[in-house]
Amino acid sequence: DGYDPRDTGSRDLVEAIRGGFDGAQFGSVTYLNDDVWAILALRAAGVPSSDAQIVAAAAFITVHRAADGGWHFTSVSATSSTDMTGMALAALAAAGRSVGNDLTAQRFLDTMSRADGGHAGIAGESSSNCQSSVWAIHAEALLGKPQESDLAFVRSLSNRDGGFATSH
């Protein structure tokens, strides 16, 4: 976006993110989303995927996969969300991990697909929503299995002003 994350006037944002690393992961041990965003931000700032903090955070994310094959935003939940699964796959790919053959994640995402063509956020939701469907699109692209139905669902939510509705 044209900004240098190491020189934002008063802060070096790369060092601020690095300062949240505890030796094994970023932020709170209870959450995975802080590790995801740290990896994505550091990689966007040009930090190599071989960086020790990125490698450790990717390992933390990998270890905290839920039994259902996806990820939840907390490291203590037994059930996953579409959004967090897409985010985790994006972070792992940014960290240099191969995610293209992750059939376990694909099976989880398949369970979240709904009849309207999109994806629900969590198990038990009967209809899709825009955010979860967008993360599913991203995840499926990383998995090498893009689904036209998700794209059609998201397109169906577009408004005349260029924005998107959350759901139908």
mmCIF file with all atom_site columns, C-alpha atoms in Angstrom:
data_model
loop_
_atom_site.group_PDB
_atom_site.id
_atom_site.type_symbol
_atom_site.label_atom_id
_atom_site.label_alt_id
_atom_site.label_comp_id
_atom_site.label_asym_id
_atom_site.label_entity_id
_atom_site.label_seq_id
_atom_site.pdbx_PDB_ins_code
_atom_site.Cartn_x
_atom_site.Cartn_y
_atom_site.Cartn_z
_atom_site.occupancy
_atom_site.B_iso_or_equiv
_atom_site.pdbx_formal_charge
_atom_site.auth_seq_id
_atom_site.auth_comp_id
_atom_site.auth_asym_id
_atom_site.auth_atom_id
_atom_site.pdbx_PDB_model_num
ATOM 1   C CA . ASP A 1 1   ? 0.000   0.000   0.000  1.00 0.00 ? 1   ASP A CA 1
ATOM 2   C CA . GLY A 1 2   ? 3.023   2.270   -0.235 1.00 0.00 ? 2   GLY A CA 1
ATOM 3   C CA . TYR A 1 3   ? 3.792   2.422   3.474  1.00 0.00 ? 3   TYR A CA 1
ATOM 4   C CA . ASP A 1 4   ? 6.962   1.097   5.039  1.00 0.00 ? 4   ASP A CA 1
ATOM 5   C CA . PRO A 1 5   ? 5.812   -1.001  8.018  1.00 0.00 ? 5   PRO A CA 1
ATOM 6   C CA . ARG A 1 6   ? 9.170   -0.418  9.682  1.00 0.00 ? 6   ARG A CA 1
ATOM 7   C CA . ASP A 1 7   ? 8.774   3.372   9.525  1.00 0.00 ? 7   ASP A CA 1
ATOM 8   C CA . THR A 1 8   ? 5.230   4.538   10.242 1.00 0.00 ? 8   THR A CA 1
ATOM 9   C CA . GLY A 1 9   ? 6.331   7.726   11.960 1.00 0.00 ? 9   GLY A CA 1
ATOM 10  C CA . SER A 1 10  ? 6.303   6.614   15.546 1.00 0.00 ? 10  SER A CA 1
ATOM 11  C CA . ARG A 1 11  ? 6.483   2.821   15.402 1.00 0.00 ? 11  ARG A CA 1
ATOM 12  C CA . ASP A 1 12  ? 8.196   -0.033  13.672 1.00 0.00 ? 12  ASP A CA 1
ATOM 13  C CA . LEU A 1 13  ? 5.184   -2.272  13.161 1.00 0.00 ? 13  LEU A CA 1
ATOM 14  C CA . VAL A 1 14  ? 7.313   -5.313  12.338 1.00 0.00 ? 14  VAL A CA 1
ATOM 15  C CA . GLU A 1 15  ? 9.074   -4.993  15.686 1.00 0.00 ? 15  GLU A CA 1
ATOM 16  C CA . ALA A 1 16  ? 5.741   -4.370  17.430 1.00 0.00 ? 16  ALA A CA 1
ATOM 17  C CA . ILE A 1 17  ? 4.442   -7.680  16.061 1.00 0.00 ? 17  ILE A CA 1
ATOM 18  C CA . ARG A 1 18  ? 7.686   -9.436  16.941 1.00 0.00 ? 18  ARG A CA 1
ATOM 19  C CA . GLY A 1 19  ? 7.367   -8.068  20.478 1.00 0.00 ? 19  GLY A CA 1
ATOM 20  C CA . GLY A 1 20  ? 4.204   -10.151 20.934 1.00 0.00 ? 20  GLY A CA 1
ATOM 21  C CA . PHE A 1 21  ? 6.101   -13.408 20.429 1.00 0.00 ? 21  PHE A CA 1
ATOM 22  C CA . ASP A 1 22  ? 6.595   -15.468 23.599 1.00 0.00 ? 22  ASP A CA 1
ATOM 23  C CA . GLY A 1 23  ? 9.074   -18.029 22.273 1.00 0.00 ? 23  GLY A CA 1
ATOM 24  C CA . ALA A 1 24  ? 6.465   -20.388 20.860 1.00 0.00 ? 24  ALA A CA 1
ATOM 25  C CA . GLN A 1 25  ? 3.696   -18.231 19.395 1.00 0.00 ? 25  GLN A CA 1
ATOM 26  C CA . PHE A 1 26  ? 2.295   -14.705 19.035 1.00 0.00 ? 26  PHE A CA 1
ATOM 27  C CA . GLY A 1 27  ? -0.150  -13.107 21.438 1.00 0.00 ? 27  GLY A CA 1
ATOM 28  C CA . SER A 1 28  ? -2.312  -15.219 23.692 1.00 0.00 ? 28  SER A CA 1
ATOM 29  C CA . VAL A 1 29  ? -1.828  -18.975 23.853 1.00 0.00 ? 29  VAL A CA 1
ATOM 30  C CA . THR A 1 30  ? -5.635  -19.235 23.883 1.00 0.00 ? 30  THR A CA 1
ATOM 31  C CA . TYR A 1 31  ? -6.049  -17.787 20.404 1.00 0.00 ? 31  TYR A CA 1
ATOM 32  C CA . LEU A 1 32  ? -4.890  -18.869 16.960 1.00 0.00 ? 32  LEU A CA 1
ATOM 33  C CA . ASN A 1 33  ? -6.051  -15.826 15.032 1.00 0.00 ? 33  ASN A CA 1
ATOM 34  C CA . ASP A 1 34  ? -3.265  -13.670 16.488 1.00 0.00 ? 34  ASP A CA 1
ATOM 35  C CA . ASP A 1 35  ? -0.710  -16.155 15.124 1.00 0.00 ? 35  ASP A CA 1
ATOM 36  C CA . VAL A 1 36  ? -2.428  -16.158 11.735 1.00 0.00 ? 36  VAL A CA 1
ATOM 37  C CA . TRP A 1 37  ? -2.447  -12.363 11.462 1.00 0.00 ? 37  TRP A CA 1
ATOM 38  C CA . ALA A 1 38  ? 1.152   -12.113 12.710 1.00 0.00 ? 38  ALA A CA 1
ATOM 39  C CA . ILE A 1 39  ? 2.362   -14.535 10.031 1.00 0.00 ? 39  ILE A CA 1
ATOM 40  C CA . LEU A 1 40  ? 0.406   -12.768 7.293  1.00 0.00 ? 40  LEU A CA 1
ATOM 41  C CA . ALA A 1 41  ? 1.586   -9.324  8.409  1.00 0.00 ? 41  ALA A CA 1
ATOM 42  C CA . LEU A 1 42  ? 5.237   -10.326 8.751  1.00 0.00 ? 42  LEU A CA 1
ATOM 43  C CA . ARG A 1 43  ? 5.232   -12.024 5.357  1.00 0.00 ? 43  ARG A CA 1
ATOM 44  C CA . ALA A 1 44  ? 3.570   -8.956  3.781  1.00 0.00 ? 44  ALA A CA 1
ATOM 45  C CA . ALA A 1 45  ? 6.332   -6.842  5.341  1.00 0.00 ? 45  ALA A CA 1
ATOM 46  C CA . GLY A 1 46  ? 8.961   -9.006  3.630  1.00 0.00 ? 46  GLY A CA 1
ATOM 47  C CA . VAL A 1 47  ? 10.000  -11.230 6.515  1.00 0.00 ? 47  VAL A CA 1
ATOM 48  C CA . PRO A 1 48  ? 11.037  -14.589 4.989  1.00 0.00 ? 48  PRO A CA 1
ATOM 49  C CA . SER A 1 49  ? 9.003   -17.721 5.662  1.00 0.00 ? 49  SER A CA 1
ATOM 50  C CA . SER A 1 50  ? 12.142  -19.280 7.169  1.00 0.00 ? 50  SER A CA 1
ATOM 51  C CA . ASP A 1 51  ? 12.118  -16.746 10.027 1.00 0.00 ? 51  ASP A CA 1
ATOM 52  C CA . ALA A 1 52  ? 12.169  -18.570 13.386 1.00 0.00 ? 52  ALA A CA 1
ATOM 53  C CA . GLN A 1 53  ? 9.080   -16.763 14.721 1.00 0.00 ? 53  GLN A CA 1
ATOM 54  C CA . ILE A 1 54  ? 7.066   -17.549 11.598 1.00 0.00 ? 54  ILE A CA 1
ATOM 55  C CA . VAL A 1 55  ? 8.156   -21.201 11.694 1.00 0.00 ? 55  VAL A CA 1
ATOM 56  C CA . ALA A 1 56  ? 7.169   -21.483 15.375 1.00 0.00 ? 56  ALA A CA 1
ATOM 57  C CA . ALA A 1 57  ? 3.798   -19.767 14.867 1.00 0.00 ? 57  ALA A CA 1
ATOM 58  C CA . ALA A 1 58  ? 3.031   -22.082 11.919 1.00 0.00 ? 58  ALA A CA 1
ATOM 59  C CA . ALA A 1 59  ? 3.842   -25.075 14.117 1.00 0.00 ? 59  ALA A CA 1
ATOM 60  C CA . PHE A 1 60  ? 1.530   -23.696 16.836 1.00 0.00 ? 60  PHE A CA 1
ATOM 61  C CA . ILE A 1 61  ? -1.305  -23.353 14.314 1.00 0.00 ? 61  ILE A CA 1
ATOM 62  C CA . THR A 1 62  ? -0.688  -26.850 12.959 1.00 0.00 ? 62  THR A CA 1
ATOM 63  C CA . VAL A 1 63  ? -0.714  -28.458 16.406 1.00 0.00 ? 63  VAL A CA 1
ATOM 64  C CA . HIS A 1 64  ? -4.022  -26.809 17.313 1.00 0.00 ? 64  HIS A CA 1
ATOM 65  C CA . ARG A 1 65  ? -6.072  -28.154 14.441 1.00 0.00 ? 65  ARG A CA 1
ATOM 66  C CA . ALA A 1 66  ? -9.423  -29.401 15.689 1.00 0.00 ? 66  ALA A CA 1
ATOM 67  C CA . ALA A 1 67  ? -10.437 -33.045 15.407 1.00 0.00 ? 67  ALA A CA 1
ATOM 68  C CA . ASP A 1 68  ? -12.986 -32.140 12.714 1.00 0.00 ? 68  ASP A CA 1
ATOM 69  C CA . GLY A 1 69  ? -10.154 -31.171 10.339 1.00 0.00 ? 69  GLY A CA 1
ATOM 70  C CA . GLY A 1 70  ? -10.451 -27.402 10.487 1.00 0.00 ? 70  GLY A CA 1
ATOM 71  C CA . TRP A 1 71  ? -9.443  -24.674 12.909 1.00 0.00 ? 71  TRP A CA 1
ATOM 72  C CA . HIS A 1 72  ? -11.272 -22.487 15.414 1.00 0.00 ? 72  HIS A CA 1
ATOM 73  C CA . PHE A 1 73  ? -10.064 -19.070 16.540 1.00 0.00 ? 73  PHE A CA 1
ATOM 74  C CA . THR A 1 74  ? -9.289  -20.475 19.976 1.00 0.00 ? 74  THR A CA 1
ATOM 75  C CA . SER A 1 75  ? -6.765  -23.206 20.608 1.00 0.00 ? 75  SER A CA 1
ATOM 76  C CA . VAL A 1 76  ? -9.095  -24.906 23.083 1.00 0.00 ? 76  VAL A CA 1
ATOM 77  C CA . SER A 1 77  ? -12.211 -25.372 20.920 1.00 0.00 ? 77  SER A CA 1
ATOM 78  C CA . ALA A 1 78  ? -13.130 -28.783 19.563 1.00 0.00 ? 78  ALA A CA 1
ATOM 79  C CA . THR A 1 79  ? -15.177 -27.385 16.674 1.00 0.00 ? 79  THR A CA 1
ATOM 80  C CA . SER A 1 80  ? -13.929 -25.360 13.740 1.00 0.00 ? 80  SER A CA 1
ATOM 81  C CA . SER A 1 81  ? -15.167 -22.443 11.722 1.00 0.00 ? 81  SER A CA 1
ATOM 82  C CA . THR A 1 82  ? -14.963 -21.902 7.978  1.00 0.00 ? 82  THR A CA 1
ATOM 83  C CA . ASP A 1 83  ? -13.396 -18.466 8.483  1.00 0.00 ? 83  ASP A CA 1
ATOM 84  C CA . MET A 1 84  ? -10.627 -19.646 10.777 1.00 0.00 ? 84  MET A CA 1
ATOM 85  C CA . THR A 1 85  ? -9.909  -22.679 8.604  1.00 0.00 ? 85  THR A CA 1
ATOM 86  C CA . GLY A 1 86  ? -9.427  -20.402 5.599  1.00 0.00 ? 86  GLY A CA 1
ATOM 87  C CA . MET A 1 87  ? -7.274  -18.043 7.657  1.00 0.00 ? 87  MET A CA 1
ATOM 88  C CA . ALA A 1 88  ? -5.135  -20.876 9.035  1.00 0.00 ? 88  ALA A CA 1
ATOM 89  C CA . LEU A 1 89  ? -4.539  -22.318 5.575  1.00 0.00 ? 89  LEU A CA 1
ATOM 90  C CA . ALA A 1 90  ? -3.591  -18.849 4.277  1.00 0.00 ? 90  ALA A CA 1
ATOM 91  C CA . ALA A 1 91  ? -1.097  -18.365 7.116  1.00 0.00 ? 91  ALA A CA 1
ATOM 92  C CA . LEU A 1 92  ? 0.390   -21.831 6.723  1.00 0.00 ? 92  LEU A CA 1
ATOM 93  C CA . ALA A 1 93  ? 0.808   -21.288 2.972  1.00 0.00 ? 93  ALA A CA 1
ATOM 94  C CA . ALA A 1 94  ? 2.423   -17.880 3.657  1.00 0.00 ? 94  ALA A CA 1
ATOM 95  C CA . ALA A 1 95  ? 4.739   -19.628 6.120  1.00 0.00 ? 95  ALA A CA 1
ATOM 96  C CA . GLY A 1 96  ? 5.910   -21.928 3.338  1.00 0.00 ? 96  GLY A CA 1
ATOM 97  C CA . ARG A 1 97  ? 3.894   -24.982 4.323  1.00 0.00 ? 97  ARG A CA 1
ATOM 98  C CA . SER A 1 98  ? 2.343   -27.093 1.603  1.00 0.00 ? 98  SER A CA 1
ATOM 99  C CA . VAL A 1 99  ? -1.424  -27.035 2.032  1.00 0.00 ? 99  VAL A CA 1
ATOM 100 C CA . GLY A 1 100 ? -2.526  -28.146 -1.438 1.00 0.00 ? 100 GLY A CA 1
ATOM 101 C CA . ASN A 1 101 ? -3.002  -31.776 -0.457 1.00 0.00 ? 101 ASN A CA 1
ATOM 102 C CA . ASP A 1 102 ? -4.789  -31.176 2.859  1.00 0.00 ? 102 ASP A CA 1
ATOM 103 C CA . LEU A 1 103 ? -7.737  -33.515 2.431  1.00 0.00 ? 103 LEU A CA 1
ATOM 104 C CA . THR A 1 104 ? -8.716  -33.163 6.084  1.00 0.00 ? 104 THR A CA 1
ATOM 105 C CA . ALA A 1 105 ? -9.296  -29.428 5.695  1.00 0.00 ? 105 ALA A CA 1
ATOM 106 C CA . GLN A 1 106 ? -11.130 -30.027 2.418  1.00 0.00 ? 106 GLN A CA 1
ATOM 107 C CA . ARG A 1 107 ? -13.458 -32.526 4.097  1.00 0.00 ? 107 ARG A CA 1
ATOM 108 C CA . PHE A 1 108 ? -14.204 -30.008 6.853  1.00 0.00 ? 108 PHE A CA 1
ATOM 109 C CA . LEU A 1 109 ? -14.950 -27.270 4.310  1.00 0.00 ? 109 LEU A CA 1
ATOM 110 C CA . ASP A 1 110 ? -17.212 -29.676 2.411  1.00 0.00 ? 110 ASP A CA 1
ATOM 111 C CA . THR A 1 111 ? -19.296 -30.139 5.579  1.00 0.00 ? 111 THR A CA 1
ATOM 112 C CA . MET A 1 112 ? -19.776 -26.373 5.775  1.00 0.00 ? 112 MET A CA 1
ATOM 113 C CA . SER A 1 113 ? -21.059 -26.025 2.199  1.00 0.00 ? 113 SER A CA 1
ATOM 114 C CA . ARG A 1 114 ? -24.754 -25.173 2.024  1.00 0.00 ? 114 ARG A CA 1
ATOM 115 C CA . ALA A 1 115 ? -27.506 -25.670 -0.560 1.00 0.00 ? 115 ALA A CA 1
ATOM 116 C CA . ASP A 1 116 ? -27.470 -21.948 -1.458 1.00 0.00 ? 116 ASP A CA 1
ATOM 117 C CA . GLY A 1 117 ? -23.961 -22.413 -2.903 1.00 0.00 ? 117 GLY A CA 1
ATOM 118 C CA . GLY A 1 118 ? -21.947 -20.712 -0.189 1.00 0.00 ? 118 GLY A CA 1
ATOM 119 C CA . HIS A 1 119 ? -20.507 -21.713 3.162  1.00 0.00 ? 119 HIS A CA 1
ATOM 120 C CA . ALA A 1 120 ? -21.804 -21.337 6.702  1.00 0.00 ? 120 ALA A CA 1
ATOM 121 C CA . GLY A 1 121 ? -19.450 -20.090 9.375  1.00 0.00 ? 121 GLY A CA 1
ATOM 122 C CA . ILE A 1 122 ? -20.002 -22.800 11.965 1.00 0.00 ? 122 ILE A CA 1
ATOM 123 C CA . ALA A 1 123 ? -21.696 -26.182 12.200 1.00 0.00 ? 123 ALA A CA 1
ATOM 124 C CA . GLY A 1 124 ? -25.417 -25.934 12.770 1.00 0.00 ? 124 GLY A CA 1
ATOM 125 C CA . GLU A 1 125 ? -25.910 -22.783 10.692 1.00 0.00 ? 125 GLU A CA 1
ATOM 126 C CA . SER A 1 126 ? -28.347 -23.563 7.900  1.00 0.00 ? 126 SER A CA 1
ATOM 127 C CA . SER A 1 127 ? -27.454 -20.717 5.548  1.00 0.00 ? 127 SER A CA 1
ATOM 128 C CA . SER A 1 128 ? -24.275 -19.278 4.125  1.00 0.00 ? 128 SER A CA 1
ATOM 129 C CA . ASN A 1 129 ? -22.784 -15.875 4.775  1.00 0.00 ? 129 ASN A CA 1
ATOM 130 C CA . CYS A 1 130 ? -20.497 -13.649 2.740  1.00 0.00 ? 130 CYS A CA 1
ATOM 131 C CA . GLN A 1 131 ? -17.452 -13.644 5.019  1.00 0.00 ? 131 GLN A CA 1
ATOM 132 C CA . SER A 1 132 ? -17.352 -17.405 5.485  1.00 0.00 ? 132 SER A CA 1
ATOM 133 C CA . SER A 1 133 ? -17.858 -17.963 1.772  1.00 0.00 ? 133 SER A CA 1
ATOM 134 C CA . VAL A 1 134 ? -14.985 -15.596 0.937  1.00 0.00 ? 134 VAL A CA 1
ATOM 135 C CA . TRP A 1 135 ? -12.660 -17.468 3.332  1.00 0.00 ? 135 TRP A CA 1
ATOM 136 C CA . ALA A 1 136 ? -13.860 -20.749 1.792  1.00 0.00 ? 136 ALA A CA 1
ATOM 137 C CA . ILE A 1 137 ? -13.012 -19.400 -1.679 1.00 0.00 ? 137 ILE A CA 1
ATOM 138 C CA . HIS A 1 138 ? -9.520  -18.525 -0.484 1.00 0.00 ? 138 HIS A CA 1
ATOM 139 C CA . ALA A 1 139 ? -9.036  -21.890 1.219  1.00 0.00 ? 139 ALA A CA 1
ATOM 140 C CA . GLU A 1 140 ? -10.336 -23.861 -1.749 1.00 0.00 ? 140 GLU A CA 1
ATOM 141 C CA . ALA A 1 141 ? -7.986  -21.985 -4.079 1.00 0.00 ? 141 ALA A CA 1
ATOM 142 C CA . LEU A 1 142 ? -5.066  -22.915 -1.810 1.00 0.00 ? 142 LEU A CA 1
ATOM 143 C CA . LEU A 1 143 ? -6.296  -26.514 -1.752 1.00 0.00 ? 143 LEU A CA 1
ATOM 144 C CA . GLY A 1 144 ? -6.501  -26.540 -5.549 1.00 0.00 ? 144 GLY A CA 1
ATOM 145 C CA . LYS A 1 145 ? -10.260 -27.126 -5.482 1.00 0.00 ? 145 LYS A CA 1
ATOM 146 C CA . PRO A 1 146 ? -11.947 -23.790 -6.273 1.00 0.00 ? 146 PRO A CA 1
ATOM 147 C CA . GLN A 1 147 ? -15.732 -23.999 -6.206 1.00 0.00 ? 147 GLN A CA 1
ATOM 148 C CA . GLU A 1 148 ? -17.695 -21.882 -8.674 1.00 0.00 ? 148 GLU A CA 1
ATOM 149 C CA . SER A 1 149 ? -20.734 -22.156 -6.383 1.00 0.00 ? 149 SER A CA 1
ATOM 150 C CA . ASP A 1 150 ? -19.013 -20.030 -3.718 1.00 0.00 ? 150 ASP A CA 1
ATOM 151 C CA . LEU A 1 151 ? -18.145 -17.357 -6.268 1.00 0.00 ? 151 LEU A CA 1
ATOM 152 C CA . ALA A 1 152 ? -21.731 -17.352 -7.542 1.00 0.00 ? 152 ALA A CA 1
ATOM 153 C CA . PHE A 1 153 ? -23.053 -17.062 -3.977 1.00 0.00 ? 153 PHE A CA 1
ATOM 154 C CA . VAL A 1 154 ? -20.798 -14.096 -3.166 1.00 0.00 ? 154 VAL A CA 1
ATOM 155 C CA . ARG A 1 155 ? -21.688 -12.426 -6.475 1.00 0.00 ? 155 ARG A CA 1
ATOM 156 C CA . SER A 1 156 ? -25.365 -12.821 -5.569 1.00 0.00 ? 156 SER A CA 1
ATOM 157 C CA . LEU A 1 157 ? -24.750 -10.658 -2.490 1.00 0.00 ? 157 LEU A CA 1
ATOM 158 C CA . SER A 1 158 ? -23.372 -7.672  -4.424 1.00 0.00 ? 158 SER A CA 1
ATOM 159 C CA . ASN A 1 159 ? -25.162 -4.364  -4.054 1.00 0.00 ? 159 ASN A CA 1
ATOM 160 C CA . ARG A 1 160 ? -25.516 -1.578  -6.607 1.00 0.00 ? 160 ARG A CA 1
ATOM 161 C CA . ASP A 1 161 ? -23.084 0.604   -4.635 1.00 0.00 ? 161 ASP A CA 1
ATOM 162 C CA . GLY A 1 162 ? -20.302 -1.981  -5.016 1.00 0.00 ? 162 GLY A CA 1
ATOM 163 C CA . GLY A 1 163 ? -20.555 -3.388  -1.519 1.00 0.00 ? 163 GLY A CA 1
ATOM 164 C CA . PHE A 1 164 ? -21.778 -6.801  -0.461 1.00 0.00 ? 164 PHE A CA 1
ATOM 165 C CA . ALA A 1 165 ? -24.582 -7.900  1.828  1.00 0.00 ? 165 ALA A CA 1
ATOM 166 C CA . THR A 1 166 ? -23.728 -10.268 4.653  1.00 0.00 ? 166 THR A CA 1
ATOM 167 C CA . SER A 1 167 ? -26.383 -12.778 3.594  1.00 0.00 ? 167 SER A CA 1
ATOM 168 C CA . HIS A 1 168 ? -29.713 -13.068 1.721  1.00 0.00 ? 168 HIS A CA 1
#
